[in-house]
Amino acid sequence: APPSGGLAQKVPQVQTQTLTVLSDAGLKITQRFGEDFMESEYITASGVSKEQVIKAVKEAAHIPRSASFEIFNRYHLNATDGLIQVLYYTSIKNLPTVIKFAKKYVNEELLNYCVNLIARHRPEYVNANIQFPSHVTSHPSTYFDVSKLSSELYNREVKGDATKKTEPVEIYSHYDFTATDADPEHFVAYFREDVGINLHHRHWHEVYPNHGETDAIVDLDRRGELFVYMHGQILARYNFERLCNGLEPVKKFDNFKEPIMEAYYPKLDEASDIKVWSPRQPFAQLQDVNRDGFVYEVQDLSRWLDRIIDTIDRGYAIKRLKDGTEVPVKLEEPHAINDLGNTVDSVPRLSYNSEYYGDLHTTGHIIIAYCHDPDKRFREKGGVMGKLEAALRDPMFYRWHAFIDDVLDRYKRKLTPYDIHDREFENIEIDSVVIDSGIGEKNLIDTYWQLDRVDVTDGVLDLNEVDPKKRPSKVFVKFNHLQHDDFTYKFRVYNFRSKKTTGVVRVFMAPAKDETRTEMPFNKLRRFMIELDKFTVELKMGLNEFERKSTCSSVTIPFEQTFMTLEKATEYAKDEKKAAELLSYCGCGWPHHLLVGRGRPAGYPCTLFVMITDYDLDKVPDSSIESCGTSSISFCGVRNKKYPDKRPMGFPFDRPIKDPTANLKSFMTKSQLTHDTGVDLEPVKNMYTTTFKIRYNNKTKYG
Ligand code: CUO
């Protein structure tokens, strides 16, 4: 039972709100499963003491309930360490009690984060393929314009008859309600403000947190490298979208004194109307932040940056050991990119030296999030850059991450280019690859808008508190998002070996030309390369003709998974067969509706690149690249297993080639040279490239 006395008096009690997002599907389902598991074999013998629970809750309660919990804010994160450990190690039987107890005292968003984190990591949930509902279903006002909902419900209350009151409510959230095309940045708002990509981003950081004392949660295989790769891929995709819309690629933000031209007015709130996110006007400037008990200095960004650049250039890091001594460590493959990613992010437990290299990435997020009111003289809340679930909405997210990406790419630029042994899979030849979307013309994909709806009942009505006879049975939000036709890749591949063999097929795309309508040299193009798919294929001797559906992509997850409701999650949890089918089914993954970018009405020319590598060399013991899964192994790995591909992430585009003028075609020759200088220009036949078009239709289909 919860203790009485000191703690209870210090912390304000929960305020009851009916029409805001009070109910938390994450918590609800944990309680439910907690009860279910009481009877099951999952009961663990281990547990934590009552004193440990109280200590952890006290620490977490230092963050006021009225605060907007920010995952990029290390003061907030420090407060979660104990609670995460307690939730991770307490027995499943006691979990509901501990959560209920913490809920009384702890900032709700903070607790939600901790619960989600353990939901992603506790073996009991992971092994049983337990799904948790999507954050949008419990917090719709964070993603949609739900302002019409209260008037809708009020009108019913006043005008409606008794029967009407229980009918489902449907409100429409316009997809571009935050600005107009007078602001060129708004051309790509449909991408930045897409609900699916924001959900993916939040989920990714819950799967790969950068803080905490629990190794099982933090010290995950190739975490730092995946941080670099996944965010790099978001940038490549954003740049593709910008080029489709006639905008230049995003400009990195590396001059901390420069005014920020890009404004952002989010018009959304977090969970309740008292936590509205603040806008940022054009020409804002970074300033030291000193408010709410936390201090961040702009100068620190420059200090840490210099130290990181110095480390990359010298090839040695100053590693701090547990006993406090410092030793030089050589930056070597394959570990260095992972360690650098963890150092820049930064993960105190995994950084080379968090005292020396600081916290470059997350501090940037927070300083940008507060630049409109750094000392709180206007009592303003933070901007979206401090929040996982909304940071991608802000144009500054991409400028900041283009900077971070460039810092880490500096290391990649120092690596020896791949030689023929890295690139070639001898006697495997790709004859052709064709994209077929079933419209007659090959190598053409159509895009358009799709009207869909999501069930947010759990997020807007606390069902336990409202009389079922008086509340709508369901609440839906209708919204538009970009969509593309499903398509199939058709492969013809020869295996000239003397036995059958397994290959890893790696599929990428990029814009055919840059913003100046010029073909890009390889060393520029490589950072525009978008991973579309990665899968294994058995190649018999001779000719192999096989197909792969776009819906199988190793990067994306299906719509229903991005928008998983509590109802669906519960249904899956109860049906063992279904749960088994949905192996590794989880909300982390790029939304499938954005597998490819928007294109242009006349058809936007793109480059398709395919490479087949040797599975015997690439495979990872105790992990696997699924043949056609519903999870995003490329962006999220495999739950509680090793990252399933031994190659550096983004291979073969993760590092430059020697000749700065060489293009993709040259990269695909044995010598990698542009001009015939008497050396071998023979093609590497396990690689293939062709062009295709994405045709944008400005019309809406119904989902
Ligand atoms: Cu995901 Cu800056 O890391 O947002």
XYZ file of C-alpha atoms and ligand atoms in Angstrom:
707
model
C 0.000 0.000 0.000
C 1.214 3.553 -0.651
C 2.798 5.168 2.395
C 1.165 8.177 3.937
C 2.867 11.196 5.424
C 5.664 13.375 4.073
C 5.676 12.516 0.418
C 1.934 12.649 -0.008
C 1.774 16.109 1.490
C 4.533 17.574 -0.634
C 3.153 16.517 -3.969
C -0.083 17.965 -5.319
C -2.810 15.482 -6.040
C -3.986 14.563 -9.536
C -6.340 17.068 -11.057
C -9.280 15.473 -12.695
C -9.909 16.592 -16.210
C -12.573 15.036 -18.265
C -12.202 16.256 -21.796
C -8.465 16.407 -22.037
C -6.149 13.552 -22.468
C -6.059 12.287 -18.959
C -6.438 8.617 -19.521
C -3.269 6.931 -20.489
C -3.547 3.850 -22.580
C 0.028 2.873 -21.774
C -0.718 2.742 -18.077
C -4.067 1.103 -18.481
C -2.764 -1.753 -20.505
C 0.142 -2.359 -18.191
C -2.260 -2.687 -15.304
C -4.397 -5.040 -17.263
C -1.482 -7.207 -18.301
C -0.077 -7.009 -14.823
C -3.263 -8.606 -13.555
C -3.257 -11.198 -16.319
C 0.333 -12.093 -15.635
C -0.296 -12.609 -11.948
C -1.689 -16.009 -12.771
C 0.799 -16.802 -15.469
C 4.230 -18.341 -15.682
C 5.781 -14.907 -16.149
C 5.903 -14.146 -12.464
C 9.518 -13.464 -11.665
C 11.016 -14.248 -8.342
C 12.960 -11.006 -8.210
C 11.502 -7.880 -6.824
C 12.462 -4.586 -5.311
C 11.880 -3.373 -1.795
C 9.236 -0.904 -0.770
C 11.991 1.502 0.327
C 13.536 1.441 -3.151
C 10.170 2.220 -4.697
C 9.585 5.158 -2.378
C 13.092 6.517 -2.974
C 12.652 6.295 -6.763
C 9.242 7.943 -6.661
C 10.588 10.749 -4.467
C 13.384 11.421 -6.955
C 10.986 11.452 -9.863
C 8.628 13.756 -7.981
C 11.282 16.501 -8.106
C 9.928 17.274 -11.563
C 6.709 19.177 -10.875
C 3.488 17.680 -12.139
C 2.823 20.906 -14.020
C 6.124 20.683 -15.938
C 6.267 19.632 -19.537
C 8.408 16.518 -19.331
C 11.203 16.690 -21.884
C 13.163 13.649 -22.904
C 15.955 15.837 -24.275
C 16.307 17.599 -20.929
C 18.953 15.910 -18.801
C 17.517 17.387 -15.593
C 14.286 15.600 -16.351
C 16.043 12.411 -17.385
C 18.131 12.272 -14.224
C 14.887 12.138 -12.270
C 13.742 9.025 -14.132
C 16.758 6.789 -13.494
C 15.563 5.241 -10.225
C 11.992 4.793 -11.365
C 13.033 3.033 -14.573
C 15.173 0.632 -12.560
C 12.373 -0.066 -10.114
C 9.864 -0.652 -12.902
C 12.306 -2.894 -14.710
C 13.197 -5.076 -11.747
C 9.972 -5.211 -9.781
C 8.061 -8.451 -10.240
C 5.324 -8.410 -12.852
C 2.912 -9.181 -10.046
C 3.805 -5.975 -8.227
C 4.090 -3.800 -11.302
C 0.485 -2.512 -11.320
C 0.718 -1.532 -7.655
C 3.986 0.296 -8.187
C 2.598 2.152 -11.219
C -0.584 3.110 -9.410
C 1.461 4.371 -6.478
C 3.827 6.385 -8.679
C 0.889 7.832 -10.587
C -0.215 9.611 -7.442
C 2.972 11.632 -7.070
C 4.866 11.733 -10.322
C 4.560 13.972 -13.375
C 2.241 12.045 -15.637
C 4.284 12.379 -18.824
C 7.405 11.342 -16.964
C 5.687 8.233 -15.668
C 4.257 7.523 -19.091
C 7.769 7.630 -20.541
C 9.120 5.258 -17.866
C 6.241 2.809 -18.336
C 6.636 2.871 -22.106
C 10.333 2.272 -21.726
C 9.891 -0.851 -19.653
C 7.083 -1.972 -21.949
C 9.592 -1.927 -24.806
C 12.235 -3.815 -22.851
C 10.915 -6.174 -20.193
C 11.407 -9.700 -21.499
C 7.930 -10.699 -20.274
C 6.341 -8.288 -22.734
C 8.881 -8.655 -25.512
C 8.874 -12.465 -25.513
C 5.091 -12.623 -25.411
C 4.879 -10.092 -28.278
C 2.674 -7.876 -26.184
C 1.733 -4.758 -28.109
C 1.121 -1.386 -26.556
C -1.217 1.157 -28.050
C 0.159 4.010 -30.095
C 0.790 7.284 -28.256
C -1.602 9.084 -30.606
C -4.554 7.112 -29.274
C -3.885 8.303 -25.736
C -2.625 11.813 -26.611
C -4.440 12.931 -29.783
C -4.105 16.648 -29.047
C -0.338 16.255 -29.399
C -0.714 15.224 -33.030
C -4.033 16.577 -34.314
C -6.014 19.769 -34.203
C -8.757 18.550 -31.863
C -10.074 22.004 -31.016
C -13.426 21.220 -32.619
C -14.028 18.346 -30.284
C -15.156 20.311 -27.234
C -17.661 22.369 -29.242
C -18.906 19.193 -30.894
C -19.495 17.544 -27.552
C -20.937 20.711 -26.049
C -23.434 21.022 -28.899
C -24.558 17.495 -28.302
C -24.913 18.137 -24.629
C -27.076 21.183 -25.260
C -28.984 20.268 -28.425
C -28.760 16.540 -28.906
C -31.334 14.075 -27.778
C -30.371 11.272 -25.437
C -29.830 8.673 -28.171
C -27.577 10.920 -30.221
C -25.250 11.483 -27.318
C -23.811 8.015 -27.525
C -23.235 8.006 -31.288
C -19.612 8.118 -32.383
C -18.046 11.527 -32.878
C -15.786 12.230 -35.817
C -13.749 15.395 -36.128
C -11.526 16.442 -39.007
C -7.969 17.597 -38.442
C -6.727 19.441 -41.501
C -3.244 18.305 -42.451
C -1.808 21.775 -42.966
C -3.306 23.836 -40.190
C -0.063 25.305 -38.852
C 0.899 27.770 -41.623
C 0.404 28.788 -45.255
C 2.480 28.525 -48.411
C 3.595 32.136 -47.881
C 6.258 30.382 -45.839
C 8.254 28.163 -48.236
C 9.031 25.779 -45.366
C 5.335 25.014 -45.289
C 5.623 23.228 -48.647
C 6.992 20.231 -46.754
C 4.803 20.532 -43.657
C 2.919 17.408 -44.763
C 6.142 15.507 -44.111
C 7.319 17.223 -40.928
C 3.877 17.108 -39.340
C 2.994 13.620 -40.451
C 1.631 11.805 -37.394
C 3.328 8.548 -38.353
C 6.872 9.897 -38.528
C 6.466 11.675 -35.207
C 5.168 8.480 -33.605
C 8.067 6.528 -35.065
C 10.557 9.023 -33.699
C 9.102 8.906 -30.201
C 9.003 5.147 -30.276
C 12.579 4.865 -31.532
C 13.890 6.875 -28.604
C 11.934 4.687 -26.203
C 13.511 1.598 -27.705
C 16.965 3.225 -27.668
C 16.969 5.589 -24.669
C 20.100 7.605 -24.012
C 19.845 7.578 -20.262
C 19.382 5.366 -17.251
C 21.266 2.951 -15.087
C 19.758 -0.240 -16.460
C 22.153 -1.806 -18.956
C 19.448 -4.076 -20.359
C 17.648 -0.931 -21.535
C 20.533 1.361 -22.459
C 23.484 -0.707 -23.599
C 21.915 -2.074 -26.767
C 23.746 -3.510 -29.740
C 25.071 -0.787 -32.076
C 22.829 1.820 -30.480
C 25.099 4.760 -31.281
C 25.549 3.743 -34.902
C 21.801 3.329 -35.309
C 21.255 6.780 -33.801
C 23.496 8.174 -36.539
C 21.998 6.056 -39.310
C 18.300 6.378 -38.476
C 18.472 10.165 -38.097
C 20.627 10.380 -41.249
C 17.909 8.516 -43.121
C 15.233 10.911 -41.835
C 17.353 13.726 -43.284
C 17.791 11.983 -46.628
C 14.040 11.492 -46.825
C 13.359 15.105 -45.843
C 15.800 16.336 -48.497
C 14.083 14.188 -51.099
C 10.783 15.837 -50.146
C 12.382 19.304 -50.336
C 13.753 18.652 -53.826
C 10.339 17.403 -54.986
C 8.927 20.721 -53.789
C 11.579 22.911 -55.409
C 13.342 23.682 -52.141
C 17.072 23.423 -51.538
C 18.372 20.641 -49.325
C 18.321 21.541 -45.647
C 21.116 23.853 -44.510
C 22.947 22.635 -41.433
C 22.844 24.874 -38.359
C 26.478 25.151 -37.352
C 26.839 28.800 -36.494
C 25.318 29.100 -33.048
C 25.281 32.923 -33.276
C 23.283 33.036 -36.490
C 19.606 34.043 -36.277
C 17.237 31.174 -36.978
C 15.222 32.192 -40.048
C 12.797 29.294 -39.787
C 9.863 29.990 -37.502
C 7.547 27.397 -36.102
C 4.075 27.807 -34.593
C 2.935 24.380 -33.410
C -0.705 25.115 -32.457
C -0.817 21.900 -30.499
C -0.622 21.071 -26.871
C 0.659 18.341 -24.734
C -1.927 16.288 -22.950
C -3.756 19.243 -21.453
C -4.465 22.865 -22.261
C -2.079 24.170 -19.633
C 0.934 22.829 -21.504
C 0.615 24.525 -24.872
C 3.898 24.415 -26.776
C 5.373 27.823 -27.476
C 6.047 29.090 -30.980
C 9.367 30.461 -32.234
C 9.349 33.658 -34.277
C 11.684 34.173 -37.267
C 15.180 35.516 -36.452
C 15.257 33.957 -32.999
C 18.726 33.452 -31.550
C 20.204 30.862 -29.258
C 20.720 32.138 -25.739
C 21.862 30.599 -22.488
C 18.952 28.894 -20.781
C 18.481 29.364 -17.050
C 14.998 28.560 -15.836
C 12.982 25.978 -13.944
C 16.128 24.940 -12.079
C 18.134 24.039 -15.164
C 21.073 25.737 -16.844
C 22.325 25.263 -20.401
C 25.068 27.351 -22.032
C 25.414 28.056 -25.738
C 29.196 28.173 -25.300
C 29.125 24.547 -24.163
C 27.940 23.558 -27.605
C 31.071 25.099 -29.130
C 33.359 23.591 -26.477
C 32.006 20.075 -26.920
C 31.954 20.385 -30.696
C 35.644 21.395 -30.777
C 36.594 18.437 -28.607
C 34.661 15.997 -30.780
C 36.116 17.362 -34.020
C 39.581 17.274 -32.490
C 39.033 13.640 -31.524
C 37.900 12.669 -35.013
C 40.785 14.497 -36.675
C 43.425 12.991 -34.413
C 41.843 9.568 -34.470
C 42.053 9.270 -30.681
C 39.384 9.750 -28.029
C 40.028 10.582 -24.396
C 38.172 7.786 -22.674
C 37.231 8.076 -19.047
C 37.327 4.811 -17.174
C 35.050 3.916 -14.276
C 37.740 4.799 -11.739
C 38.008 8.301 -13.213
C 41.340 7.874 -15.009
C 41.541 8.922 -18.644
C 43.193 6.921 -21.405
C 43.618 7.528 -25.141
C 41.540 5.187 -27.306
C 42.109 4.798 -31.023
C 39.047 5.365 -33.238
C 38.810 2.066 -35.053
C 36.268 0.249 -37.132
C 33.777 -1.198 -36.527
C 33.265 0.289 -33.038
C 34.210 3.914 -33.467
C 31.069 5.142 -35.242
C 28.979 3.486 -32.542
C 31.010 5.068 -29.734
C 30.982 8.457 -31.462
C 27.195 8.262 -31.898
C 26.786 7.462 -28.215
C 29.188 10.273 -27.319
C 27.421 12.927 -29.378
C 23.881 11.855 -28.396
C 25.043 11.517 -25.501
C 24.596 8.401 -23.419
C 26.521 8.919 -20.170
C 27.127 5.181 -19.729
C 28.295 4.663 -23.301
C 30.004 7.963 -24.123
C 33.792 7.970 -24.349
C 33.737 10.576 -21.644
C 30.552 12.455 -20.897
C 32.327 14.965 -18.620
C 34.660 16.000 -21.434
C 32.519 15.589 -24.556
C 29.308 16.746 -22.871
C 25.913 16.407 -24.365
C 25.997 18.092 -27.769
C 22.914 16.678 -29.479
C 20.356 16.879 -26.680
C 21.598 20.212 -25.326
C 21.036 21.684 -28.789
C 17.469 20.409 -28.715
C 16.801 22.108 -25.365
C 18.535 25.427 -26.133
C 16.542 25.675 -29.370
C 13.356 24.697 -27.535
C 13.762 27.609 -25.081
C 15.313 30.338 -27.233
C 12.023 32.302 -27.195
C 12.037 32.606 -23.386
C 15.346 31.364 -21.998
C 14.936 32.851 -18.520
C 11.175 32.381 -18.253
C 10.487 36.087 -17.898
C 7.373 35.584 -20.037
C 6.298 32.373 -18.274
C 6.307 30.604 -21.626
C 6.572 26.844 -22.031
C 9.194 25.175 -24.214
C 8.933 24.668 -27.949
C 8.505 21.352 -29.728
C 12.254 20.772 -30.110
C 12.344 19.579 -26.506
C 9.745 16.898 -27.119
C 10.226 13.552 -28.784
C 6.704 13.294 -30.088
C 6.748 16.682 -31.818
C 10.347 17.683 -32.595
C 10.118 16.494 -36.202
C 7.411 19.082 -36.849
C 9.890 21.953 -36.547
C 12.091 22.897 -39.560
C 14.893 23.480 -37.063
C 14.946 19.790 -36.212
C 16.388 19.072 -39.633
C 18.878 21.936 -39.539
C 20.132 20.764 -36.143
C 20.329 17.144 -37.227
C 22.025 18.064 -40.524
C 24.705 19.614 -38.328
C 24.943 16.570 -36.039
C 25.033 14.273 -39.065
C 27.850 16.260 -40.601
C 29.927 16.069 -37.428
C 29.653 12.273 -37.434
C 30.117 11.991 -41.190
C 33.471 13.681 -40.727
C 34.620 10.424 -39.189
C 33.139 8.397 -42.066
C 34.966 10.639 -44.530
C 38.272 9.525 -43.009
C 37.671 5.835 -43.632
C 39.335 3.860 -46.409
C 36.929 3.529 -49.347
C 35.434 0.110 -49.986
C 37.606 -1.929 -52.295
C 36.494 -4.563 -54.715
C 36.444 -7.303 -52.064
C 33.964 -5.325 -49.984
C 31.698 -4.666 -52.945
C 31.803 -7.747 -55.059
C 29.787 -10.966 -54.645
C 31.533 -13.078 -57.219
C 29.479 -14.883 -59.840
C 26.236 -13.260 -58.759
C 24.874 -11.028 -61.509
C 21.810 -8.824 -61.417
C 20.314 -8.895 -64.885
C 17.435 -6.502 -64.264
C 15.160 -4.969 -61.641
C 11.812 -3.474 -62.581
C 9.284 -1.618 -60.430
C 5.712 -2.605 -61.195
C 2.836 -0.808 -59.511
C 0.201 -2.452 -61.688
C -0.625 0.609 -63.788
C 0.757 -0.656 -67.080
C 3.742 1.653 -67.280
C 6.759 0.127 -65.553
C 9.079 2.029 -63.215
C 6.380 4.512 -62.269
C 4.835 4.980 -58.808
C 1.803 7.175 -58.176
C 1.382 9.208 -55.005
C -1.711 11.042 -53.710
C -3.451 11.989 -50.472
C -5.344 9.485 -48.431
C -8.098 10.268 -45.971
C -7.920 7.987 -42.951
C -9.229 7.981 -39.463
C -7.896 6.927 -36.117
C -9.764 5.897 -33.014
C -8.777 8.223 -30.176
C -11.552 7.286 -27.747
C -9.033 6.307 -25.094
C -7.341 9.654 -25.312
C -10.265 11.998 -24.986
C -12.637 10.315 -22.602
C -11.807 8.853 -19.309
C -14.198 5.995 -19.747
C -14.320 5.136 -16.093
C -15.472 8.586 -15.141
C -18.140 9.353 -17.702
C -21.496 7.639 -17.570
C -21.634 5.357 -20.647
C -25.159 6.591 -21.357
C -23.891 10.128 -21.711
C -20.701 9.785 -23.669
C -20.084 9.006 -27.347
C -19.258 5.350 -27.854
C -16.273 6.306 -30.000
C -14.239 9.352 -30.917
C -12.432 9.420 -34.263
C -10.106 11.903 -35.903
C -10.127 12.050 -39.692
C -6.943 13.261 -41.374
C -5.133 13.320 -44.688
C -1.684 11.893 -45.248
C 0.531 11.208 -48.246
C 0.083 7.757 -49.771
C 1.554 5.789 -52.668
C 0.404 2.836 -54.706
C 1.760 -0.488 -53.530
C 4.332 -1.833 -55.949
C 6.466 -4.880 -56.612
C 10.139 -5.149 -57.467
C 10.776 -7.817 -60.102
C 14.284 -9.231 -60.067
C 16.224 -11.336 -62.562
C 19.452 -12.556 -61.003
C 21.994 -15.125 -62.213
C 23.903 -17.370 -59.873
C 26.938 -18.608 -61.792
C 28.371 -20.394 -58.774
C 28.510 -24.142 -58.557
C 25.995 -24.278 -55.710
C 22.963 -22.464 -54.398
C 23.671 -19.534 -52.151
C 21.888 -16.940 -50.025
C 22.115 -13.277 -50.841
C 21.162 -10.101 -49.007
C 19.295 -7.777 -51.351
C 19.780 -4.093 -50.497
C 17.481 -1.612 -52.214
C 17.983 2.169 -52.198
C 16.600 5.173 -54.006
C 17.690 8.794 -54.452
C 16.731 11.844 -56.484
C 18.224 11.468 -59.979
C 19.460 15.070 -59.874
C 20.137 17.727 -57.287
C 18.536 21.172 -56.873
C 20.623 22.536 -59.743
C 19.334 19.720 -61.987
C 22.794 18.216 -62.082
C 23.690 14.597 -61.618
C 25.380 14.235 -58.237
C 28.879 12.820 -57.802
C 28.912 9.708 -55.634
C 30.279 11.535 -52.617
C 27.311 13.905 -52.603
C 24.749 11.361 -53.726
C 25.573 8.883 -50.982
C 23.990 11.158 -48.374
C 20.777 11.392 -50.384
C 20.458 7.610 -50.582
C 17.233 6.339 -48.989
C 17.027 2.740 -47.882
C 13.848 1.133 -49.241
C 14.329 -2.503 -48.325
C 16.742 -5.222 -47.233
C 15.963 -8.925 -47.341
C 17.519 -12.319 -47.866
C 16.932 -14.481 -50.904
C 17.936 -18.014 -51.773
C 19.619 -18.089 -55.187
C 19.570 -21.415 -56.980
C 22.117 -22.102 -59.709
C 21.346 -20.340 -62.967
C 18.593 -17.793 -63.504
C 16.469 -16.649 -60.541
C 13.326 -14.640 -61.093
C 11.720 -13.380 -57.940
C 9.508 -10.589 -56.671
C 9.307 -8.513 -53.558
C 6.315 -6.476 -52.456
C 6.803 -2.901 -51.291
C 4.665 -3.723 -48.229
C 7.393 -6.100 -47.040
C 9.894 -3.232 -46.656
C 12.405 -3.679 -43.850
C 12.145 0.046 -43.143
C 8.407 0.534 -42.697
C 5.551 -0.770 -40.579
C 1.894 -1.020 -41.658
C -0.614 1.724 -40.953
C -2.497 -0.302 -38.288
C 0.724 -0.771 -36.404
C 1.617 2.918 -36.396
C -1.905 3.693 -35.199
C -2.399 0.697 -32.873
C -5.366 1.202 -30.557
C -5.820 -0.124 -27.047
C -8.668 -2.285 -28.289
C -6.539 -3.881 -31.014
C -3.575 -4.321 -28.711
C -5.760 -6.104 -26.177
C -7.267 -8.279 -28.878
C -3.790 -9.327 -30.050
C -2.660 -9.969 -26.509
C -5.560 -12.333 -25.893
C -5.114 -14.241 -29.138
C -1.889 -16.202 -28.893
C -2.003 -17.279 -32.504
C -2.330 -13.755 -33.716
C 0.427 -12.585 -31.410
C 2.711 -15.288 -32.785
C 1.927 -14.262 -36.355
C 2.816 -10.724 -35.506
C 6.294 -11.591 -34.442
C 8.231 -8.532 -33.355
C 5.185 -6.470 -34.107
C 5.971 -3.142 -32.589
C 5.301 0.550 -33.102
C 8.889 1.417 -33.982
C 9.295 1.859 -37.730
C 8.865 4.332 -40.547
C 5.172 4.676 -41.498
C 4.520 2.701 -44.657
C 2.535 5.513 -46.268
C 5.827 7.461 -46.509
C 7.943 4.659 -47.961
C 8.597 6.853 -50.999
C 8.442 10.633 -51.244
C 5.802 12.728 -52.951
C 7.323 13.178 -56.399
C 6.026 15.734 -58.900
C 2.953 15.924 -61.149
C 5.037 15.345 -64.282
C 6.857 12.440 -62.649
C 9.967 13.026 -60.548
C 13.023 11.131 -61.840
C 14.670 8.912 -59.253
C 17.598 6.523 -59.167
C 17.001 2.968 -58.008
C 20.048 1.104 -56.729
C 20.153 -2.582 -55.877
C 23.039 -4.605 -54.519
C 23.243 -8.257 -53.500
C 25.803 -9.268 -50.902
C 26.841 -12.607 -49.431
C 24.612 -13.646 -46.518
C 27.364 -15.922 -45.209
C 29.498 -12.844 -44.592
C 26.699 -10.542 -43.450
C 24.712 -12.729 -41.096
C 24.709 -12.206 -37.370
C 24.412 -15.180 -35.022
C 21.231 -15.232 -32.965
C 19.498 -12.649 -35.132
C 18.027 -12.624 -38.579
C 16.883 -10.493 -41.466
C 13.260 -11.558 -41.858
C 12.041 -12.566 -45.286
C 8.921 -10.398 -45.046
C 8.272 -9.083 -41.613
C 6.012 -6.489 -40.101
C 8.833 -4.835 -38.212
C 11.367 -2.216 -39.186
C 14.643 -4.085 -38.779
C 16.554 -1.435 -40.692
C 15.554 1.453 -38.423
C 14.811 -0.357 -35.177
C 16.764 -3.626 -35.141
C 15.191 -6.782 -33.756
C 13.692 -6.612 -30.279
C 16.179 -7.783 -27.659
C 18.513 -9.246 -30.288
C 21.587 -8.102 -32.120
C 21.272 -5.784 -35.097
C 20.728 -8.342 -37.862
C 23.226 -7.104 -40.464
C 26.971 -7.228 -39.915
C 27.782 -4.529 -42.475
C 28.134 -0.894 -41.423
C 24.682 0.684 -41.432
C 23.937 2.356 -44.739
C 26.432 0.110 -46.571
C 27.668 0.699 -49.290
C 26.920 4.433 -49.008
C 28.206 5.000 -45.489
C 31.596 6.249 -46.689
C 32.947 8.205 -49.665
C 35.100 6.997 -52.518
C 38.459 8.427 -53.490
C 37.708 10.156 -56.776
C 35.588 13.227 -55.932
C 34.239 13.491 -59.476
C 33.204 9.846 -59.774
C 29.497 9.114 -59.994
C 27.338 6.126 -59.047
C 28.171 4.363 -62.307
C 31.902 4.667 -61.557
C 31.314 3.291 -58.073
C 29.784 0.286 -59.791
C 32.986 -0.504 -61.678
C 35.895 -2.482 -60.318
C 38.277 0.496 -60.364
C 35.716 3.080 -59.162
C 37.245 5.617 -61.538
C 35.353 7.917 -63.857
C 37.657 7.928 -66.820
C 39.353 5.047 -68.486
C 42.932 5.527 -67.409
C 43.930 2.158 -68.700
C 42.653 0.402 -65.596
C 39.775 -1.950 -65.287
C 36.361 -0.371 -65.892
C 34.607 -3.703 -65.718
C 31.262 -3.468 -63.898
C 30.653 -5.035 -60.505
C 27.746 -7.243 -61.485
C 26.096 -7.780 -58.132
C 25.085 -4.108 -58.305
C 22.415 -2.654 -60.524
C 20.904 0.749 -61.147
C 18.023 2.103 -63.168
C 15.729 5.115 -63.122
C 12.083 5.351 -62.197
C 9.580 8.122 -61.648
C 7.290 9.152 -58.813
C 4.174 10.913 -60.087
C 2.275 13.088 -57.643
C -1.505 13.355 -58.086
C -3.057 16.145 -56.093
C -6.228 14.249 -55.238
C -7.590 12.390 -52.256
C -8.426 8.730 -51.954
C -10.304 7.245 -49.065
C -8.662 4.744 -46.741
Cu 15.788 11.810 -32.428
Cu 17.469 14.726 -32.061
O 17.329 12.721 -31.762
O 15.788 13.833 -32.202
